[in-house]
């Protein structure tokens, strides 16, 4: 039996593993379990109370997979451990509240590094008013392992899911794409640290999700689907359209690319479009908005946050079909997305 099970997982990837887990652990309604940015657990309420729900998410950062100890400051690593979870709460329109941190450390890690790591966690918790209430600390034979579980809350009727996209919706993102991937590539290639490269490194080491943006957007009925971009636009948009049983067309000329990424890519002969689509760890929002209401939502968002929503395409009725255009002409993409397995 073990050999049969092992062979069935020979070609395992992250998506298939999540599908397997979803089938093994179905969630009874009205609880929402595996398959979105957060689990959703409705709370009890009285007849005159507004419905609320707990949002619960968890993310692990593994040395050698998600970070290299000699390339990221311990304070940045601690901060990022919290931030990536805040991004999940943000993506469903919630407010982060309570955290639980588990740490596995090899014996050779010194006390100064551990102190700095915890100071990074503390800085992030203070920024987003999160209470760290517990967790676990264990030893590790080799690598550092960090796992944070974060609880948030949201008004039930305003929670946004990735399966609610509708045909004709405008697809938009709340920030520049590819900067974090550019920062990682700069580390890998050990290029000279110019001001533009430092900008990319900051995007990689110190993500800044904004729960206020998520909650603000969630209040709009015209916003149908929402999620964060953690594994790259291509990968995460495919998740959104698969969950919604829809398709999408993306106009690559409208993808938001920052000036630093453009300049560093030109100087180092990088493919900036590949970084935009597959770089990952952008931690901005990906959403679909009713075409009739998009301009109004876009203008209000700009006025409120002094930051744009970038229109990059639209939702179609072609299930699971993601098409890329350049100035209206279909182009072929052959990039490979990151896979944890």
CSV table of C-alpha atoms in Angstrom, one decimal:
chain,number,residue,atom,x,y,z
A,1,UNK,CA,0.0,0.0,0.0
A,2,UNK,CA,2.8,2.4,0.9
A,3,UNK,CA,4.6,1.7,-2.4
A,4,UNK,CA,1.3,2.3,-4.4
A,5,UNK,CA,0.7,5.6,-2.5
A,6,UNK,CA,4.3,6.7,-3.1
A,7,UNK,CA,4.1,6.0,-6.8
A,8,UNK,CA,0.8,8.0,-7.0
A,9,UNK,CA,2.7,11.0,-5.6
A,10,UNK,CA,5.8,10.7,-7.9
A,11,UNK,CA,4.6,13.6,-10.1
A,12,UNK,CA,3.2,15.6,-7.2
A,13,UNK,CA,3.1,19.4,-7.5
A,14,UNK,CA,1.6,22.0,-5.2
A,15,UNK,CA,-1.7,22.3,-7.1
A,16,UNK,CA,-2.4,18.5,-7.2
A,17,UNK,CA,-1.5,18.2,-3.6
A,18,UNK,CA,-3.9,20.9,-2.6
A,19,UNK,CA,-6.6,19.2,-4.7
A,20,UNK,CA,-5.9,15.9,-2.9
A,21,UNK,CA,-6.1,17.6,0.5
A,22,UNK,CA,-9.4,19.3,-0.4
A,23,UNK,CA,-11.0,16.0,-1.3
A,24,UNK,CA,-9.6,14.3,1.9
A,25,UNK,CA,-10.9,17.1,4.2
A,26,UNK,CA,-14.1,18.6,2.9
A,27,UNK,CA,-15.6,21.5,5.0
A,28,UNK,CA,-19.2,21.4,6.2
A,29,UNK,CA,-21.1,24.6,5.3
A,30,UNK,CA,-21.0,27.4,6.3
A,31,UNK,CA,-17.3,26.8,7.1
A,32,UNK,CA,-15.0,27.4,4.2
A,33,UNK,CA,-11.8,25.3,4.3
A,34,UNK,CA,-9.0,24.5,1.9
A,35,UNK,CA,-8.8,26.3,-1.4
A,36,UNK,CA,-8.8,30.0,-0.7
A,37,UNK,CA,-6.4,32.5,0.9
A,38,UNK,CA,-8.0,31.9,4.3
A,39,UNK,CA,-10.3,29.4,6.0
A,40,UNK,CA,-13.6,31.1,7.0
A,41,UNK,CA,-15.3,30.2,10.3
A,42,UNK,CA,-18.6,32.1,10.9
A,43,UNK,CA,-19.2,33.2,14.5
A,44,UNK,CA,-22.4,33.0,16.5
A,45,UNK,CA,-24.6,36.2,16.4
A,46,UNK,CA,-27.8,37.5,17.8
A,47,UNK,CA,-30.9,38.4,15.7
A,48,UNK,CA,-29.8,42.1,15.5
A,49,UNK,CA,-26.0,41.6,15.2
A,50,UNK,CA,-24.0,42.0,12.0
A,51,UNK,CA,-22.6,38.6,10.9
A,52,UNK,CA,-18.9,38.2,11.5
A,53,UNK,CA,-16.4,35.5,10.7
A,54,UNK,CA,-12.9,34.4,11.7
A,55,UNK,CA,-10.4,34.3,8.9
A,56,UNK,CA,-7.5,31.8,9.5
A,57,UNK,CA,-4.4,31.4,7.4
A,58,UNK,CA,-0.9,29.9,7.9
A,59,UNK,CA,2.3,30.2,6.0
A,60,UNK,CA,5.7,28.5,6.3
A,61,UNK,CA,9.1,29.9,5.4
A,62,UNK,CA,11.8,27.2,5.0
A,63,UNK,CA,15.5,27.9,4.8
A,64,UNK,CA,16.9,26.9,1.4
A,65,UNK,CA,13.4,27.1,-0.2
A,66,UNK,CA,12.0,30.5,0.7
A,67,UNK,CA,15.1,32.3,2.0
A,68,UNK,CA,18.9,32.0,2.4
A,69,UNK,CA,20.1,32.9,5.9
A,70,UNK,CA,23.2,34.7,4.7
A,71,UNK,CA,21.2,36.8,2.2
A,72,UNK,CA,18.3,38.2,4.3
A,73,UNK,CA,18.6,40.1,7.6
A,74,UNK,CA,17.0,38.4,10.5
A,75,UNK,CA,14.8,41.4,11.2
A,76,UNK,CA,13.5,41.3,7.6
A,77,UNK,CA,12.9,37.6,7.8
A,78,UNK,CA,10.8,38.1,11.0
A,79,UNK,CA,8.8,40.9,9.4
A,80,UNK,CA,8.2,39.0,6.2
A,81,UNK,CA,7.0,35.9,8.2
A,82,UNK,CA,4.1,38.1,9.5
A,83,UNK,CA,3.6,40.1,6.3
A,84,UNK,CA,2.9,37.2,4.0
A,85,UNK,CA,0.1,36.1,6.3
A,86,UNK,CA,-1.3,39.6,6.6
A,87,UNK,CA,-1.5,39.5,2.8
A,88,UNK,CA,-3.9,36.5,3.0
A,89,UNK,CA,-6.2,38.2,5.5
A,90,UNK,CA,-6.1,41.4,3.3
A,91,UNK,CA,-7.1,39.4,0.2
A,92,UNK,CA,-10.4,38.4,1.8
A,93,UNK,CA,-11.2,41.8,3.1
A,94,UNK,CA,-10.4,41.1,6.8
A,95,UNK,CA,-8.5,42.7,9.6
A,96,UNK,CA,-5.6,40.7,11.1
A,97,UNK,CA,-5.9,40.1,14.9
A,98,UNK,CA,-4.0,37.2,16.5
A,99,UNK,CA,-0.9,35.3,15.6
A,100,UNK,CA,0.8,32.0,16.6
A,101,UNK,CA,4.4,31.5,15.7
A,102,UNK,CA,6.3,28.2,15.5
A,103,UNK,CA,10.1,28.1,15.1
A,104,UNK,CA,12.6,25.3,14.4
A,105,UNK,CA,16.2,26.4,14.9
A,106,UNK,CA,19.5,24.5,14.5
A,107,UNK,CA,21.9,24.7,17.4
A,108,UNK,CA,24.4,26.8,15.6
A,109,UNK,CA,22.1,29.8,15.2
A,110,UNK,CA,23.4,32.5,17.6
A,111,UNK,CA,21.3,34.5,20.1
A,112,UNK,CA,21.8,37.8,18.3
A,113,UNK,CA,20.3,36.4,15.1
A,114,UNK,CA,17.3,35.0,17.1
A,115,UNK,CA,16.8,38.4,18.9
A,116,UNK,CA,16.8,40.2,15.6
A,117,UNK,CA,14.4,37.7,14.1
A,118,UNK,CA,11.9,38.3,17.0
A,119,UNK,CA,12.3,42.1,16.7
A,120,UNK,CA,11.3,41.8,13.1
A,121,UNK,CA,8.2,39.8,14.1
A,122,UNK,CA,7.5,42.3,16.8
A,123,UNK,CA,7.8,45.3,14.4
A,124,UNK,CA,5.3,43.7,12.0
A,125,UNK,CA,2.8,42.8,14.8
A,126,UNK,CA,3.0,46.4,16.1
A,127,UNK,CA,2.4,47.8,12.6
A,128,UNK,CA,-0.7,45.8,12.0
A,129,UNK,CA,-1.9,45.7,15.7
A,130,UNK,CA,-1.5,42.0,15.9
A,131,UNK,CA,-1.3,40.1,19.2
A,132,UNK,CA,1.2,37.2,19.2
A,133,UNK,CA,-0.5,34.7,21.6
A,134,UNK,CA,1.6,31.5,21.4
A,135,UNK,CA,3.2,28.9,19.1
A,136,UNK,CA,6.0,26.4,19.5
A,137,UNK,CA,9.8,26.4,19.6
A,138,UNK,CA,11.8,23.3,18.7
A,139,UNK,CA,15.2,22.3,17.6
A,140,UNK,CA,16.2,21.5,14.0
A,141,UNK,CA,18.9,19.1,12.8
A,142,UNK,CA,19.8,21.4,9.8
A,143,UNK,CA,17.6,24.2,8.5
A,144,UNK,CA,15.6,27.0,10.0
A,145,UNK,CA,11.8,26.6,9.7
A,146,UNK,CA,9.3,29.4,10.5
A,147,UNK,CA,5.5,29.0,10.5
A,148,UNK,CA,3.0,31.7,11.5
A,149,UNK,CA,-0.7,31.1,11.8
A,150,UNK,CA,-2.8,34.3,11.7
A,151,UNK,CA,-6.4,34.9,12.7
A,152,UNK,CA,-8.4,37.9,11.4
A,153,UNK,CA,-12.0,38.9,11.3
A,154,UNK,CA,-14.3,40.2,8.7
A,155,UNK,CA,-18.0,41.0,8.1
A,156,UNK,CA,-19.4,37.8,6.6
A,157,UNK,CA,-21.3,39.4,3.8
A,158,UNK,CA,-18.2,41.3,2.7
A,159,UNK,CA,-15.7,38.5,2.5
A,160,UNK,CA,-14.3,38.1,-1.0
A,161,UNK,CA,-13.4,34.7,-2.5
A,162,UNK,CA,-11.4,33.7,-5.5
A,163,UNK,CA,-14.4,31.8,-7.0
A,164,UNK,CA,-16.7,34.7,-7.6
A,165,UNK,CA,-15.4,36.2,-10.9
A,166,UNK,CA,-18.0,36.9,-13.5
A,167,UNK,CA,-17.8,37.1,-17.3
A,168,UNK,CA,-17.0,40.6,-18.5
A,169,UNK,CA,-15.3,41.6,-15.2
A,170,UNK,CA,-12.3,43.9,-15.4
A,171,UNK,CA,-9.1,42.1,-14.0
A,172,UNK,CA,-6.9,44.5,-12.1
A,173,UNK,CA,-4.1,44.6,-9.7
A,174,UNK,CA,-3.3,47.0,-6.8
A,175,UNK,CA,0.5,47.3,-7.3
A,176,UNK,CA,3.5,46.9,-9.5
A,177,UNK,CA,4.4,43.3,-10.5
A,178,UNK,CA,7.8,41.6,-10.6
A,179,UNK,CA,9.7,43.8,-8.2
A,180,UNK,CA,10.2,41.1,-5.6
A,181,UNK,CA,11.2,38.6,-8.3
A,182,UNK,CA,13.6,41.2,-9.5
A,183,UNK,CA,15.1,41.5,-6.0
A,184,UNK,CA,15.5,37.7,-5.8
A,185,UNK,CA,17.2,37.6,-9.2
A,186,UNK,CA,19.5,40.4,-8.2
A,187,UNK,CA,20.5,38.3,-5.2
A,188,UNK,CA,21.1,35.2,-7.3
A,189,UNK,CA,23.2,37.0,-9.8
A,190,UNK,CA,25.0,39.1,-7.2
A,191,UNK,CA,24.7,42.3,-9.2
A,192,UNK,CA,25.9,45.7,-8.1
A,193,UNK,CA,23.6,47.3,-5.5
A,194,UNK,CA,22.5,50.5,-7.2
A,195,UNK,CA,19.6,52.6,-5.9
A,196,UNK,CA,17.2,50.7,-8.3
A,197,UNK,CA,18.5,47.3,-7.2
A,198,UNK,CA,18.1,48.3,-3.5
A,199,UNK,CA,14.5,49.2,-4.4
A,200,UNK,CA,14.0,45.7,-5.8
A,201,UNK,CA,15.7,44.1,-2.8
A,202,UNK,CA,13.4,46.0,-0.4
A,203,UNK,CA,10.4,44.7,-2.3
A,204,UNK,CA,11.7,41.2,-1.9
A,205,UNK,CA,12.7,41.4,1.8
A,206,UNK,CA,10.0,43.7,3.1
A,207,UNK,CA,6.5,43.2,1.6
A,208,UNK,CA,3.9,45.8,2.6
A,209,UNK,CA,0.3,44.4,2.2
A,210,UNK,CA,-2.4,46.9,3.2
A,211,UNK,CA,-5.4,45.4,5.1
A,212,UNK,CA,-7.2,48.8,4.8
A,213,UNK,CA,-7.1,48.5,1.0
A,214,UNK,CA,-8.6,45.0,1.2
A,215,UNK,CA,-11.4,46.0,3.6
A,216,UNK,CA,-12.2,49.1,1.6
A,217,UNK,CA,-12.5,47.1,-1.7
A,218,UNK,CA,-14.5,44.3,0.0
A,219,UNK,CA,-17.2,46.8,0.8
A,220,UNK,CA,-18.0,47.2,-2.9
A,221,UNK,CA,-20.6,44.8,-4.3
A,222,UNK,CA,-19.1,45.5,-7.7
A,223,UNK,CA,-15.9,43.7,-6.7
A,224,UNK,CA,-16.6,40.0,-7.3
A,225,UNK,CA,-13.4,38.0,-6.8
A,226,UNK,CA,-10.2,38.9,-4.9
A,227,UNK,CA,-7.0,37.1,-3.9
A,228,UNK,CA,-3.3,38.1,-3.3
A,229,UNK,CA,-0.5,37.5,-5.7
A,230,UNK,CA,2.0,35.4,-3.9
A,231,UNK,CA,3.2,32.9,-6.5
A,232,UNK,CA,3.2,35.2,-9.5
A,233,UNK,CA,0.4,36.7,-11.6
A,234,UNK,CA,0.3,33.7,-14.1
A,235,UNK,CA,0.0,31.1,-11.4
A,236,UNK,CA,-2.5,33.0,-9.2
A,237,UNK,CA,-4.7,34.2,-12.0
A,238,UNK,CA,-5.0,30.6,-13.2
A,239,UNK,CA,-6.1,29.6,-9.7
A,240,UNK,CA,-8.7,32.4,-9.7
A,241,UNK,CA,-10.2,31.5,-13.1
A,242,UNK,CA,-10.1,27.7,-12.3
A,243,UNK,CA,-12.0,28.3,-9.0
A,244,UNK,CA,-14.5,30.6,-10.8
A,245,UNK,CA,-14.9,28.2,-13.8
A,246,UNK,CA,-14.1,31.1,-16.1
A,247,UNK,CA,-11.3,32.2,-18.4
A,248,UNK,CA,-9.2,35.4,-18.8
A,249,UNK,CA,-7.5,37.6,-21.4
A,250,UNK,CA,-4.5,39.7,-20.3
A,251,UNK,CA,-3.1,42.6,-22.2
A,252,UNK,CA,0.6,42.5,-21.5
A,253,UNK,CA,1.1,46.1,-22.6
A,254,UNK,CA,-1.0,47.1,-19.6
A,255,UNK,CA,0.9,45.1,-17.0
A,256,UNK,CA,2.3,47.6,-14.3
A,257,UNK,CA,6.1,47.4,-14.3
A,258,UNK,CA,8.0,49.8,-12.0
A,259,UNK,CA,10.8,52.1,-13.4
A,260,UNK,CA,13.5,50.4,-11.2
A,261,UNK,CA,12.6,46.9,-12.6
A,262,UNK,CA,12.5,48.2,-16.1
A,263,UNK,CA,15.9,49.9,-15.8
A,264,UNK,CA,17.6,47.0,-14.0
A,265,UNK,CA,16.1,44.5,-16.5
A,266,UNK,CA,17.5,46.5,-19.4
A,267,UNK,CA,20.9,46.8,-17.9
A,268,UNK,CA,21.2,43.1,-17.1
A,269,UNK,CA,19.3,41.8,-20.1
A,270,UNK,CA,16.5,40.3,-18.0
A,271,UNK,CA,13.1,39.3,-19.4
A,272,UNK,CA,11.0,41.7,-17.3
A,273,UNK,CA,7.8,40.1,-18.5
A,274,UNK,CA,8.9,36.8,-17.2
A,275,UNK,CA,9.5,38.4,-13.8
A,276,UNK,CA,6.1,40.1,-13.9
A,277,UNK,CA,4.3,36.9,-14.6
A,278,UNK,CA,6.2,34.3,-12.6
A,279,UNK,CA,8.5,36.2,-10.1
A,280,UNK,CA,6.1,35.8,-7.2
A,281,UNK,CA,5.9,37.4,-3.8
A,282,UNK,CA,4.3,40.6,-5.0
A,283,UNK,CA,1.7,40.5,-2.2
A,284,UNK,CA,-0.6,43.0,-3.9
A,285,UNK,CA,-4.2,42.3,-4.7
A,286,UNK,CA,-5.6,40.6,-7.8
A,287,UNK,CA,-9.3,41.3,-8.3
A,288,UNK,CA,-12.2,41.2,-10.8
A,289,UNK,CA,-14.6,44.1,-10.8
A,290,UNK,CA,-17.8,44.7,-12.7
A,291,UNK,CA,-17.0,46.5,-16.0
A,292,UNK,CA,-19.8,48.9,-15.5
A,293,UNK,CA,-18.5,50.0,-12.1
A,294,UNK,CA,-14.7,49.7,-12.6
A,295,UNK,CA,-14.0,53.3,-13.4
A,296,UNK,CA,-15.9,54.5,-10.3
A,297,UNK,CA,-14.1,52.0,-8.1
A,298,UNK,CA,-10.8,52.9,-9.7
A,299,UNK,CA,-11.2,56.6,-9.2
A,300,UNK,CA,-12.4,56.2,-5.5
A,301,UNK,CA,-9.5,53.9,-4.8
A,302,UNK,CA,-7.0,56.4,-6.2
A,303,UNK,CA,-8.5,59.3,-4.2
A,304,UNK,CA,-8.5,57.2,-1.0
A,305,UNK,CA,-5.1,55.6,-1.1
A,306,UNK,CA,-3.2,57.8,-3.6
A,307,UNK,CA,-2.4,54.6,-5.4
A,308,UNK,CA,-3.9,53.2,-8.7
A,309,UNK,CA,-5.8,50.0,-9.6
A,310,UNK,CA,-4.2,48.8,-12.8
A,311,UNK,CA,-6.6,47.4,-15.5
A,312,UNK,CA,-4.8,44.4,-17.1
A,313,UNK,CA,-7.6,42.4,-18.8
A,314,UNK,CA,-11.0,40.9,-18.5
A,315,UNK,CA,-12.8,37.7,-17.5
A,316,UNK,CA,-14.2,35.4,-20.2
A,317,UNK,CA,-16.5,32.4,-20.4
A,318,UNK,CA,-13.7,30.1,-21.8
A,319,UNK,CA,-13.2,27.9,-18.8
A,320,UNK,CA,-9.6,27.6,-17.6
A,321,UNK,CA,-8.3,29.4,-20.7
A,322,UNK,CA,-5.8,32.1,-20.0
A,323,UNK,CA,-4.8,34.1,-23.1
A,324,UNK,CA,-2.1,36.7,-23.3
A,325,UNK,CA,-2.3,39.5,-25.9
A,326,UNK,CA,0.1,42.2,-26.9
A,327,UNK,CA,-1.7,45.2,-28.3
A,328,UNK,CA,-4.6,42.9,-29.1
A,329,UNK,CA,-2.6,40.2,-30.8
A,330,UNK,CA,-2.3,36.7,-29.1
A,331,UNK,CA,1.2,35.8,-28.0
A,332,UNK,CA,2.5,32.5,-26.7
A,333,UNK,CA,4.0,32.3,-23.2
A,334,UNK,CA,6.4,29.5,-22.3
A,335,UNK,CA,7.5,30.6,-18.8
A,336,UNK,CA,7.7,28.1,-15.9
A,337,UNK,CA,6.0,28.9,-12.6
A,338,UNK,CA,7.6,28.3,-9.3
A,339,UNK,CA,6.5,25.1,-7.6
A,340,UNK,CA,7.3,24.2,-3.9
A,341,UNK,CA,7.6,20.6,-4.8
